[in-house]
mmCIF file of N, CA, C and O in Angstrom:
data_model
loop_
_atom_site.group_PDB
_atom_site.id
_atom_site.type_symbol
_atom_site.label_atom_id
_atom_site.label_comp_id
_atom_site.label_asym_id
_atom_site.label_seq_id
_atom_site.Cartn_x
_atom_site.Cartn_y
_atom_site.Cartn_z
ATOM 1 N N UNK A 175 -5.844 50.865 3.185
ATOM 2 C CA UNK A 175 -6.761 49.880 2.724
ATOM 3 C C UNK A 175 -6.103 48.510 2.877
ATOM 4 O O UNK A 175 -4.932 48.326 2.600
ATOM 5 N N UNK A 176 -6.874 47.597 3.347
ATOM 6 C CA UNK A 176 -6.321 46.269 3.564
ATOM 7 C C UNK A 176 -6.233 45.540 2.238
ATOM 8 O O UNK A 176 -6.833 45.917 1.231
ATOM 9 N N UNK A 177 -5.463 44.478 2.271
ATOM 10 C CA UNK A 177 -5.272 43.692 1.049
ATOM 11 C C UNK A 177 -6.577 43.046 0.585
ATOM 12 O O UNK A 177 -6.820 42.926 -0.605
ATOM 13 N N UNK A 178 -7.379 42.635 1.520
ATOM 14 C CA UNK A 178 -8.644 41.992 1.154
ATOM 15 C C UNK A 178 -9.567 42.973 0.451
ATOM 16 O O UNK A 178 -10.195 42.631 -0.562
ATOM 17 N N UNK A 179 -9.639 44.213 0.945
ATOM 18 C CA UNK A 179 -10.474 45.229 0.301
ATOM 19 C C UNK A 179 -9.920 45.601 -1.075
ATOM 20 O O UNK A 179 -10.688 45.795 -2.024
ATOM 21 N N UNK A 180 -8.603 45.677 -1.188
ATOM 22 C CA UNK A 180 -7.978 45.978 -2.478
ATOM 23 C C UNK A 180 -8.256 44.854 -3.476
ATOM 24 O O UNK A 180 -8.516 45.101 -4.657
ATOM 25 N N UNK A 181 -8.198 43.614 -2.994
ATOM 26 C CA UNK A 181 -8.480 42.455 -3.858
ATOM 27 C C UNK A 181 -9.923 42.495 -4.341
ATOM 28 O O UNK A 181 -10.202 42.270 -5.519
ATOM 29 N N UNK A 182 -10.871 42.778 -3.428
ATOM 30 C CA UNK A 182 -12.283 42.832 -3.807
ATOM 31 C C UNK A 182 -12.534 43.972 -4.808
ATOM 32 O O UNK A 182 -13.280 43.821 -5.767
ATOM 33 N N UNK A 183 -11.907 45.113 -4.583
ATOM 34 C CA UNK A 183 -12.063 46.245 -5.496
ATOM 35 C C UNK A 183 -11.498 45.897 -6.878
ATOM 36 O O UNK A 183 -12.119 46.191 -7.912
ATOM 37 N N UNK A 184 -10.335 45.242 -6.873
ATOM 38 C CA UNK A 184 -9.734 44.841 -8.147
ATOM 39 C C UNK A 184 -10.608 43.808 -8.848
ATOM 40 O O UNK A 184 -10.779 43.841 -10.074
ATOM 41 N N UNK A 185 -11.190 42.864 -8.114
ATOM 42 C CA UNK A 185 -12.071 41.851 -8.696
ATOM 43 C C UNK A 185 -13.324 42.491 -9.288
ATOM 44 O O UNK A 185 -13.761 42.138 -10.389
ATOM 45 N N UNK A 186 -13.902 43.437 -8.564
ATOM 46 C CA UNK A 186 -15.096 44.136 -9.071
ATOM 47 C C UNK A 186 -14.770 44.953 -10.314
ATOM 48 O O UNK A 186 -15.537 44.966 -11.287
ATOM 49 N N UNK A 187 -13.619 45.620 -10.292
ATOM 50 C CA UNK A 187 -13.202 46.388 -11.461
ATOM 51 C C UNK A 187 -12.977 45.479 -12.659
ATOM 52 O O UNK A 187 -13.387 45.788 -13.791
ATOM 53 N N UNK A 188 -12.348 44.328 -12.438
ATOM 54 C CA UNK A 188 -12.111 43.369 -13.511
ATOM 55 C C UNK A 188 -13.437 42.830 -14.056
ATOM 56 O O UNK A 188 -13.618 42.681 -15.275
ATOM 57 N N UNK A 189 -14.383 42.545 -13.184
ATOM 58 C CA UNK A 189 -15.696 42.064 -13.624
ATOM 59 C C UNK A 189 -16.415 43.147 -14.436
ATOM 60 O O UNK A 189 -17.049 42.856 -15.464
ATOM 61 N N UNK A 190 -16.318 44.383 -13.965
ATOM 62 C CA UNK A 190 -16.943 45.492 -14.684
ATOM 63 C C UNK A 190 -16.317 45.662 -16.073
ATOM 64 O O UNK A 190 -17.019 45.820 -17.087
ATOM 65 N N UNK A 191 -14.984 45.629 -16.136
ATOM 66 C CA UNK A 191 -14.299 45.762 -17.427
ATOM 67 C C UNK A 191 -14.619 44.582 -18.350
ATOM 68 O O UNK A 191 -14.764 44.761 -19.561
ATOM 69 N N UNK A 192 -14.731 43.383 -17.770
ATOM 70 C CA UNK A 192 -15.076 42.205 -18.550
ATOM 71 C C UNK A 192 -16.480 42.350 -19.145
ATOM 72 O O UNK A 192 -16.710 42.047 -20.313
ATOM 73 N N UNK A 193 -17.423 42.836 -18.351
ATOM 74 C CA UNK A 193 -18.783 43.012 -18.852
ATOM 75 C C UNK A 193 -18.826 44.091 -19.944
ATOM 76 O O UNK A 193 -19.540 43.952 -20.938
ATOM 77 N N UNK A 194 -18.037 45.153 -19.783
ATOM 78 C CA UNK A 194 -17.959 46.177 -20.822
ATOM 79 C C UNK A 194 -17.358 45.605 -22.116
ATOM 80 O O UNK A 194 -17.799 45.924 -23.206
ATOM 81 N N UNK A 195 -16.338 44.758 -21.965
ATOM 82 C CA UNK A 195 -15.723 44.143 -23.139
ATOM 83 C C UNK A 195 -16.723 43.247 -23.862
ATOM 84 O O UNK A 195 -16.800 43.241 -25.101
ATOM 85 N N UNK A 196 -17.522 42.478 -23.111
ATOM 86 C CA UNK A 196 -18.524 41.618 -23.736
ATOM 87 C C UNK A 196 -19.602 42.450 -24.432
ATOM 88 O O UNK A 196 -20.082 42.096 -25.518
ATOM 89 N N UNK A 197 -19.991 43.577 -23.809
ATOM 90 C CA UNK A 197 -20.959 44.453 -24.452
ATOM 91 C C UNK A 197 -20.394 45.062 -25.733
ATOM 92 O O UNK A 197 -21.090 45.151 -26.754
ATOM 93 N N UNK A 198 -19.138 45.470 -25.687
ATOM 94 C CA UNK A 198 -18.489 46.019 -26.880
ATOM 95 C C UNK A 198 -18.401 44.959 -27.972
ATOM 96 O O UNK A 198 -18.613 45.251 -29.152
ATOM 97 N N UNK A 199 -18.079 43.732 -27.580
ATOM 98 C CA UNK A 199 -17.997 42.641 -28.543
ATOM 99 C C UNK A 199 -19.370 42.359 -29.154
ATOM 100 O O UNK A 199 -19.485 42.158 -30.365
ATOM 101 N N UNK A 200 -20.410 42.380 -28.344
ATOM 102 C CA UNK A 200 -21.763 42.161 -28.855
ATOM 103 C C UNK A 200 -22.169 43.280 -29.816
ATOM 104 O O UNK A 200 -22.782 43.023 -30.860
ATOM 105 N N UNK A 201 -21.804 44.531 -29.473
ATOM 106 C CA UNK A 201 -22.092 45.650 -30.369
ATOM 107 C C UNK A 201 -21.345 45.499 -31.696
ATOM 108 O O UNK A 201 -21.906 45.741 -32.770
ATOM 109 N N UNK A 202 -20.091 45.092 -31.630
ATOM 110 C CA UNK A 202 -19.306 44.898 -32.849
ATOM 111 C C UNK A 202 -19.892 43.784 -33.709
ATOM 112 O O UNK A 202 -19.981 43.915 -34.930
ATOM 113 N N UNK A 203 -20.304 42.697 -33.076
ATOM 114 C CA UNK A 203 -20.930 41.607 -33.836
ATOM 115 C C UNK A 203 -22.221 42.063 -34.493
ATOM 116 O O UNK A 203 -22.524 41.687 -35.615
ATOM 117 N N UNK A 204 -22.986 42.875 -33.797
ATOM 118 C CA UNK A 204 -24.242 43.375 -34.363
ATOM 119 C C UNK A 204 -23.972 44.307 -35.549
ATOM 120 O O UNK A 204 -24.717 44.307 -36.524
ATOM 121 N N UNK A 205 -22.887 45.107 -35.470
ATOM 122 C CA UNK A 205 -22.576 46.026 -36.563
ATOM 123 C C UNK A 205 -22.100 45.307 -37.804
ATOM 124 O O UNK A 205 -22.321 45.783 -38.912
ATOM 125 N N UNK A 206 -21.413 44.168 -37.652
ATOM 126 C CA UNK A 206 -20.890 43.473 -38.824
ATOM 127 C C UNK A 206 -21.746 42.275 -39.219
ATOM 128 O O UNK A 206 -21.338 41.468 -40.042
ATOM 129 N N UNK A 207 -22.940 42.190 -38.686
ATOM 130 C CA UNK A 207 -23.857 41.118 -39.085
ATOM 131 C C UNK A 207 -24.248 41.334 -40.547
ATOM 132 O O UNK A 207 -24.419 42.465 -40.996
ATOM 133 N N UNK A 208 -24.365 40.272 -41.319
ATOM 134 C CA UNK A 208 -24.667 40.412 -42.744
ATOM 135 C C UNK A 208 -25.954 41.187 -43.020
ATOM 136 O O UNK A 208 -26.005 42.008 -43.943
ATOM 137 N N UNK A 209 -26.980 40.963 -42.237
ATOM 138 C CA UNK A 209 -28.227 41.701 -42.444
ATOM 139 C C UNK A 209 -28.058 43.187 -42.233
ATOM 140 O O UNK A 209 -28.590 44.013 -42.983
ATOM 141 N N UNK A 210 -27.315 43.543 -41.217
ATOM 142 C CA UNK A 210 -27.079 44.964 -40.920
ATOM 143 C C UNK A 210 -26.222 45.607 -42.002
ATOM 144 O O UNK A 210 -26.506 46.725 -42.443
ATOM 145 N N UNK A 211 -25.176 44.892 -42.448
ATOM 146 C CA UNK A 211 -24.333 45.423 -43.518
ATOM 147 C C UNK A 211 -25.144 45.618 -44.797
ATOM 148 O O UNK A 211 -24.996 46.629 -45.493
ATOM 149 N N UNK A 212 -26.001 44.655 -45.107
ATOM 150 C CA UNK A 212 -26.835 44.754 -46.303
ATOM 151 C C UNK A 212 -27.774 45.949 -46.199
ATOM 152 O O UNK A 212 -27.930 46.711 -47.152
ATOM 153 N N UNK A 213 -28.382 46.125 -45.050
ATOM 154 C CA UNK A 213 -29.290 47.259 -44.854
ATOM 155 C C UNK A 213 -28.539 48.584 -44.966
ATOM 156 O O UNK A 213 -29.055 49.547 -45.562
ATOM 157 N N UNK A 214 -27.335 48.650 -44.412
ATOM 158 C CA UNK A 214 -26.540 49.878 -44.506
ATOM 159 C C UNK A 214 -26.182 50.197 -45.955
ATOM 160 O O UNK A 214 -26.259 51.347 -46.386
ATOM 161 N N UNK A 215 -25.781 49.169 -46.708
ATOM 162 C CA UNK A 215 -25.425 49.381 -48.117
ATOM 163 C C UNK A 215 -26.653 49.818 -48.909
ATOM 164 O O UNK A 215 -26.575 50.738 -49.729
ATOM 165 N N UNK A 216 -27.794 49.174 -48.670
ATOM 166 C CA UNK A 216 -29.018 49.559 -49.376
ATOM 167 C C UNK A 216 -29.396 51.003 -49.066
ATOM 168 O O UNK A 216 -29.776 51.760 -49.961
ATOM 169 N N UNK A 217 -29.280 51.396 -47.820
ATOM 170 C CA UNK A 217 -29.610 52.769 -47.438
ATOM 171 C C UNK A 217 -28.662 53.759 -48.099
ATOM 172 O O UNK A 217 -29.087 54.813 -48.598
ATOM 173 N N UNK A 218 -27.368 53.423 -48.128
ATOM 174 C CA UNK A 218 -26.391 54.325 -48.731
ATOM 175 C C UNK A 218 -26.602 54.438 -50.236
ATOM 176 O O UNK A 218 -26.537 55.536 -50.798
ATOM 177 N N UNK A 219 -26.872 53.315 -50.906
ATOM 178 C CA UNK A 219 -27.106 53.340 -52.353
ATOM 179 C C UNK A 219 -28.373 54.126 -52.672
ATOM 180 O O UNK A 219 -28.409 54.934 -53.610
ATOM 181 N N UNK A 220 -29.413 53.904 -51.889
ATOM 182 C CA UNK A 220 -30.664 54.632 -52.109
ATOM 183 C C UNK A 220 -30.463 56.128 -51.919
ATOM 184 O O UNK A 220 -30.927 56.938 -52.732
ATOM 185 N N UNK A 221 -29.767 56.510 -50.873
ATOM 186 C CA UNK A 221 -29.518 57.930 -50.620
ATOM 187 C C UNK A 221 -28.678 58.540 -51.735
ATOM 188 O O UNK A 221 -28.963 59.653 -52.203
ATOM 189 N N UNK A 222 -27.669 57.819 -52.203
ATOM 190 C CA UNK A 222 -26.822 58.325 -53.277
ATOM 191 C C UNK A 222 -27.622 58.477 -54.566
ATOM 192 O O UNK A 222 -27.481 59.479 -55.276
ATOM 193 N N UNK A 223 -28.460 57.494 -54.879
ATOM 194 C CA UNK A 223 -29.282 57.575 -56.085
ATOM 195 C C UNK A 223 -30.251 58.741 -56.015
ATOM 196 O O UNK A 223 -30.421 59.481 -56.993
ATOM 197 N N UNK A 224 -30.888 58.927 -54.870
ATOM 198 C CA UNK A 224 -31.832 60.040 -54.734
ATOM 199 C C UNK A 224 -31.122 61.389 -54.826
ATOM 200 O O UNK A 224 -31.646 62.333 -55.426
ATOM 201 N N UNK A 225 -29.931 61.474 -54.251
ATOM 202 C CA UNK A 225 -29.157 62.713 -54.367
ATOM 203 C C UNK A 225 -28.768 62.976 -55.820
ATOM 204 O O UNK A 225 -28.799 64.118 -56.285
ATOM 205 N N UNK A 226 -28.387 61.916 -56.541
ATOM 206 C CA UNK A 226 -28.034 62.059 -57.953
ATOM 207 C C UNK A 226 -29.222 62.502 -58.787
ATOM 208 O O UNK A 226 -29.090 63.367 -59.663
ATOM 209 N N UNK A 227 -30.379 61.926 -58.531
ATOM 210 C CA UNK A 227 -31.583 62.315 -59.264
ATOM 211 C C UNK A 227 -31.939 63.772 -58.979
ATOM 212 O O UNK A 227 -32.293 64.529 -59.895
ATOM 213 N N UNK A 228 -31.833 64.176 -57.742
ATOM 214 C CA UNK A 228 -32.117 65.572 -57.389
ATOM 215 C C UNK A 228 -31.124 66.517 -58.068
ATOM 216 O O UNK A 228 -31.507 67.586 -58.571
ATOM 217 N N UNK A 229 -29.862 66.134 -58.119
ATOM 218 C CA UNK A 229 -28.831 66.950 -58.753
ATOM 219 C C UNK A 229 -29.108 67.097 -60.250
ATOM 220 O O UNK A 229 -29.057 68.191 -60.801
ATOM 221 N N UNK A 230 -29.408 65.971 -60.907
ATOM 222 C CA UNK A 230 -29.694 66.008 -62.338
ATOM 223 C C UNK A 230 -30.956 66.816 -62.605
ATOM 224 O O UNK A 230 -31.016 67.597 -63.566
ATOM 225 N N UNK A 231 -31.962 66.648 -61.776
ATOM 226 C CA UNK A 231 -33.193 67.427 -61.941
ATOM 227 C C UNK A 231 -32.936 68.916 -61.840
ATOM 228 O O UNK A 231 -33.489 69.717 -62.610
ATOM 229 N N UNK A 232 -32.096 69.312 -60.909
ATOM 230 C CA UNK A 232 -31.765 70.734 -60.757
ATOM 231 C C UNK A 232 -31.016 71.242 -61.985
ATOM 232 O O UNK A 232 -31.282 72.351 -62.472
ATOM 233 N N UNK A 233 -30.099 70.446 -62.505
ATOM 234 C CA UNK A 233 -29.351 70.847 -63.696
ATOM 235 C C UNK A 233 -30.262 70.964 -64.908
ATOM 236 O O UNK A 233 -30.117 71.871 -65.727
ATOM 237 N N UNK A 234 -31.212 70.030 -65.050
ATOM 238 C CA UNK A 234 -32.142 70.066 -66.181
ATOM 239 C C UNK A 234 -33.024 71.306 -66.094
ATOM 240 O O UNK A 234 -33.291 71.964 -67.106
ATOM 241 N N UNK A 235 -33.501 71.628 -64.912
ATOM 242 C CA UNK A 235 -34.336 72.820 -64.752
ATOM 243 C C UNK A 235 -33.547 74.104 -65.042
ATOM 244 O O UNK A 235 -34.103 75.084 -65.515
ATOM 245 N N UNK A 236 -32.259 74.068 -64.751
ATOM 246 C CA UNK A 236 -31.445 75.252 -64.967
ATOM 247 C C UNK A 236 -31.109 75.459 -66.451
ATOM 248 O O UNK A 236 -31.025 76.580 -66.915
ATOM 249 N N UNK A 237 -30.881 74.341 -67.199
ATOM 250 C CA UNK A 237 -30.478 74.451 -68.606
ATOM 251 C C UNK A 237 -31.262 73.447 -69.456
ATOM 252 O O UNK A 237 -30.716 72.440 -69.895
ATOM 253 N N UNK A 238 -32.532 73.686 -69.717
ATOM 254 C CA UNK A 238 -33.345 72.704 -70.440
ATOM 255 C C UNK A 238 -32.941 72.529 -71.902
ATOM 256 O O UNK A 238 -33.011 71.412 -72.433
ATOM 257 N N UNK A 239 -32.519 73.580 -72.582
ATOM 258 C CA UNK A 239 -32.160 73.473 -73.991
ATOM 259 C C UNK A 239 -30.898 72.637 -74.163
ATOM 260 O O UNK A 239 -30.831 71.743 -75.029
ATOM 261 N N UNK A 240 -29.910 72.892 -73.346
ATOM 262 C CA UNK A 240 -28.671 72.122 -73.435
ATOM 263 C C UNK A 240 -28.924 70.653 -73.106
ATOM 264 O O UNK A 240 -28.370 69.764 -73.748
ATOM 265 N N UNK A 241 -29.776 70.400 -72.129
ATOM 266 C CA UNK A 241 -30.097 69.024 -71.761
ATOM 267 C C UNK A 241 -30.825 68.324 -72.895
ATOM 268 O O UNK A 241 -30.547 67.166 -73.205
ATOM 269 N N UNK A 242 -31.763 69.019 -73.525
ATOM 270 C CA UNK A 242 -32.484 68.442 -74.660
ATOM 271 C C UNK A 242 -31.555 68.141 -75.821
ATOM 272 O O UNK A 242 -31.684 67.103 -76.476
ATOM 273 N N UNK A 243 -30.629 69.036 -76.097
ATOM 274 C CA UNK A 243 -29.676 68.815 -77.182
ATOM 275 C C UNK A 243 -28.782 67.612 -76.881
ATOM 276 O O UNK A 243 -28.520 66.780 -77.759
ATOM 277 N N UNK A 244 -28.327 67.518 -75.654
ATOM 278 C CA UNK A 244 -27.479 66.382 -75.275
ATOM 279 C C UNK A 244 -28.260 65.071 -75.352
ATOM 280 O O UNK A 244 -27.747 64.060 -75.845
ATOM 281 N N UNK A 245 -29.499 65.081 -74.884
ATOM 282 C CA UNK A 245 -30.318 63.866 -74.940
ATOM 283 C C UNK A 245 -30.587 63.467 -76.379
ATOM 284 O O UNK A 245 -30.552 62.272 -76.722
ATOM 285 N N UNK A 246 -30.843 64.436 -77.245
ATOM 286 C CA UNK A 246 -31.062 64.144 -78.664
ATOM 287 C C UNK A 246 -29.818 63.534 -79.288
ATOM 288 O O UNK A 246 -29.903 62.570 -80.051
ATOM 289 N N UNK A 247 -28.674 64.087 -78.980
ATOM 290 C CA UNK A 247 -27.427 63.538 -79.504
ATOM 291 C C UNK A 247 -27.193 62.109 -79.050
ATOM 292 O O UNK A 247 -26.777 61.251 -79.836
ATOM 293 N N UNK A 248 -27.478 61.836 -77.796
ATOM 294 C CA UNK A 248 -27.289 60.474 -77.270
ATOM 295 C C UNK A 248 -28.255 59.510 -77.936
ATOM 296 O O UNK A 248 -27.877 58.400 -78.335
ATOM 297 N N UNK A 249 -29.518 59.928 -78.101
ATOM 298 C CA UNK A 249 -30.514 59.058 -78.743
ATOM 299 C C UNK A 249 -30.135 58.795 -80.193
ATOM 300 O O UNK A 249 -30.220 57.655 -80.675
ATOM 301 N N UNK A 250 -29.707 59.827 -80.908
ATOM 302 C CA UNK A 250 -29.285 59.628 -82.295
ATOM 303 C C UNK A 250 -28.080 58.705 -82.385
ATOM 304 O O UNK A 250 -27.985 57.877 -83.303
ATOM 305 N N UNK A 251 -27.165 58.828 -81.449
ATOM 306 C CA UNK A 251 -26.010 57.929 -81.459
ATOM 307 C C UNK A 251 -26.424 56.490 -81.191
ATOM 308 O O UNK A 251 -25.949 55.573 -81.850
ATOM 309 N N UNK A 252 -27.311 56.292 -80.227
ATOM 310 C CA UNK A 252 -27.717 54.931 -79.894
ATOM 311 C C UNK A 252 -28.518 54.274 -81.014
ATOM 312 O O UNK A 252 -28.417 53.057 -81.214
ATOM 313 N N UNK A 253 -29.307 55.054 -81.739
ATOM 314 C CA UNK A 253 -30.151 54.495 -82.796
ATOM 315 C C UNK A 253 -29.618 54.827 -84.193
ATOM 316 O O UNK A 253 -30.386 54.908 -85.150
ATOM 317 N N UNK A 254 -28.314 54.981 -84.341
ATOM 318 C CA UNK A 254 -27.752 55.378 -85.619
ATOM 319 C C UNK A 254 -27.934 54.327 -86.694
ATOM 320 O O UNK A 254 -28.238 54.642 -87.838
ATOM 321 N N UNK A 255 -27.780 53.051 -86.372
ATOM 322 C CA UNK A 255 -27.924 52.005 -87.389
ATOM 323 C C UNK A 255 -29.361 51.849 -87.860
ATOM 324 O O UNK A 255 -29.597 51.788 -89.079
ATOM 325 N N UNK A 256 -30.348 51.758 -86.965
ATOM 326 C CA UNK A 256 -31.721 51.673 -87.469
ATOM 327 C C UNK A 256 -32.147 52.921 -88.250
ATOM 328 O O UNK A 256 -32.858 52.814 -89.249
ATOM 329 N N UNK A 257 -31.691 54.092 -87.821
ATOM 330 C CA UNK A 257 -32.036 55.307 -88.551
ATOM 331 C C UNK A 257 -31.377 55.337 -89.920
ATOM 332 O O UNK A 257 -31.993 55.763 -90.907
ATOM 333 N N UNK A 258 -30.133 54.882 -90.020
ATOM 334 C CA UNK A 258 -29.451 54.812 -91.309
ATOM 335 C C UNK A 258 -30.181 53.871 -92.247
ATOM 336 O O UNK A 258 -30.373 54.178 -93.427
ATOM 337 N N UNK A 259 -30.602 52.723 -91.741
ATOM 338 C CA UNK A 259 -31.340 51.777 -92.572
ATOM 339 C C UNK A 259 -32.668 52.365 -93.027
ATOM 340 O O UNK A 259 -33.067 52.224 -94.193
ATOM 341 N N UNK A 260 -33.363 53.042 -92.134
ATOM 342 C CA UNK A 260 -34.644 53.652 -92.480
ATOM 343 C C UNK A 260 -34.477 54.707 -93.564
ATOM 344 O O UNK A 260 -35.201 54.699 -94.570
ATOM 345 N N UNK A 261 -33.521 55.609 -93.389
ATOM 346 C CA UNK A 261 -33.329 56.656 -94.387
ATOM 347 C C UNK A 261 -32.804 56.082 -95.698
ATOM 348 O O UNK A 261 -33.110 56.595 -96.770
ATOM 349 N N UNK A 262 -32.020 55.023 -95.625
ATOM 350 C CA UNK A 262 -31.569 54.356 -96.861
ATOM 351 C C UNK A 262 -32.745 53.788 -97.636
ATOM 352 O O UNK A 262 -32.831 53.935 -98.859
ATOM 353 N N UNK A 263 -33.675 53.138 -96.962
ATOM 354 C CA UNK A 263 -34.859 52.589 -97.640
ATOM 355 C C UNK A 263 -35.717 53.708 -98.216
ATOM 356 O O UNK A 263 -36.245 53.601 -99.321
ATOM 357 N N UNK A 264 -35.886 54.775 -97.448
ATOM 358 C CA UNK A 264 -36.675 55.900 -97.948
ATOM 359 C C UNK A 264 -36.022 56.530 -99.167
ATOM 360 O O UNK A 264 -36.708 56.895 -100.143
ATOM 361 N N UNK A 265 -34.716 56.667 -99.184
ATOM 362 C CA UNK A 265 -34.004 57.233 -100.317
ATOM 363 C C UNK A 265 -34.198 56.378 -101.553
ATOM 364 O O UNK A 265 -34.487 56.874 -102.645
ATOM 365 N N UNK A 266 -34.063 55.061 -101.411
ATOM 366 C CA UNK A 266 -34.248 54.151 -102.546
ATOM 367 C C UNK A 266 -35.691 54.222 -103.029
ATOM 368 O O UNK A 266 -35.961 54.254 -104.233
ATOM 369 N N UNK A 267 -36.627 54.269 -102.131
ATOM 370 C CA UNK A 267 -38.038 54.318 -102.518
ATOM 371 C C UNK A 267 -38.355 55.628 -103.251
ATOM 372 O O UNK A 267 -39.088 55.628 -104.244
ATOM 373 N N UNK A 268 -37.804 56.733 -102.814
ATOM 374 C CA UNK A 268 -38.050 58.014 -103.474
ATOM 375 C C UNK A 268 -37.321 58.103 -104.809
ATOM 376 O O UNK A 268 -37.802 58.729 -105.747
ATOM 377 N N UNK A 269 -36.178 57.487 -104.897
ATOM 378 C CA UNK A 269 -35.374 57.544 -106.110
ATOM 379 C C UNK A 269 -35.964 56.682 -107.213
ATOM 380 O O UNK A 269 -35.860 57.002 -108.380
ATOM 381 N N UNK A 270 -36.575 55.582 -106.842
ATOM 382 C CA UNK A 270 -37.118 54.648 -107.819
ATOM 383 C C UNK A 270 -38.617 54.856 -107.996
ATOM 384 O O UNK A 270 -39.390 53.921 -107.971
ATOM 385 N N UNK A 271 -39.036 56.054 -108.256
ATOM 386 C CA UNK A 271 -40.454 56.350 -108.445
ATOM 387 C C UNK A 271 -40.879 56.222 -109.905
ATOM 388 O O UNK A 271 -42.001 56.540 -110.247
ATOM 389 N N UNK A 272 -40.020 55.774 -110.735
ATOM 390 C CA UNK A 272 -40.334 55.650 -112.154
ATOM 391 C C UNK A 272 -41.378 54.558 -112.330
ATOM 392 O O UNK A 272 -41.100 53.373 -112.194
ATOM 393 N N UNK A 273 -42.589 54.953 -112.685
ATOM 394 C CA UNK A 273 -43.685 53.982 -112.802
ATOM 395 C C UNK A 273 -43.764 53.362 -114.186
ATOM 396 O O UNK A 273 -44.529 52.429 -114.398
ATOM 397 N N UNK A 274 -42.987 53.882 -115.138
ATOM 398 C CA UNK A 274 -43.021 53.329 -116.488
ATOM 399 C C UNK A 274 -42.386 51.953 -116.546
ATOM 400 O O UNK A 274 -42.761 51.119 -117.353
ATOM 401 N N UNK A 275 -41.401 51.735 -115.729
ATOM 402 C CA UNK A 275 -40.694 50.456 -115.731
ATOM 403 C C UNK A 275 -41.276 49.584 -114.647
ATOM 404 O O UNK A 275 -41.265 49.934 -113.478
ATOM 405 N N UNK A 276 -41.756 48.439 -114.999
ATOM 406 C CA UNK A 276 -42.317 47.523 -114.026
ATOM 407 C C UNK A 276 -41.313 46.437 -113.721
ATOM 408 O O UNK A 276 -40.549 46.012 -114.596
ATOM 409 N N UNK A 277 -41.329 45.967 -112.535
ATOM 410 C CA UNK A 277 -40.389 44.917 -112.136
ATOM 411 C C UNK A 277 -40.757 43.575 -112.760
ATOM 412 O O UNK A 277 -39.912 42.706 -112.932
ATOM 413 N N UNK A 278 -41.994 43.396 -113.116
ATOM 414 C CA UNK A 278 -42.382 42.121 -113.692
ATOM 415 C C UNK A 278 -42.422 42.140 -115.213
ATOM 416 O O UNK A 278 -42.771 41.183 -115.857
ATOM 417 N N UNK A 279 -42.043 43.275 -115.787
ATOM 418 C CA UNK A 279 -41.993 43.402 -117.224
ATOM 419 C C UNK A 279 -40.840 42.564 -117.772
ATOM 420 O O UNK A 279 -39.763 42.533 -117.201
ATOM 421 N N UNK A 280 -41.039 41.922 -118.903
ATOM 422 C CA UNK A 280 -39.980 41.100 -119.491
ATOM 423 C C UNK A 280 -39.119 41.893 -120.466
ATOM 424 O O UNK A 280 -38.193 41.333 -121.031
ATOM 425 N N UNK A 281 -39.392 43.078 -120.591
ATOM 426 C CA UNK A 281 -38.649 43.628 -121.605
ATOM 427 C C UNK A 281 -38.227 44.936 -121.770
ATOM 428 O O UNK A 281 -37.559 45.474 -122.421
#
């Protein structure tokens, strides 16, 4: 092969590799574009949430009594102060049922 043909082949190969590099660079830029990253994160979060909901649903269907007991315990823990106040008022109201003594009585 003559030097001129080798030079042309090398030039064509270099141009081809350069075009591939630019295409790879364009693909990389498209993958790390903020919109694409945001869409990927949203898709992953949505898929994870749906998988979690399906998993919890399967567990609830398998053990409904245990799930109900756990949910009741959590609700009672979260509302412990309002429930304590409510039962305290009810206790005082039931304890002070003496109608003979009036609060406005002077004596």
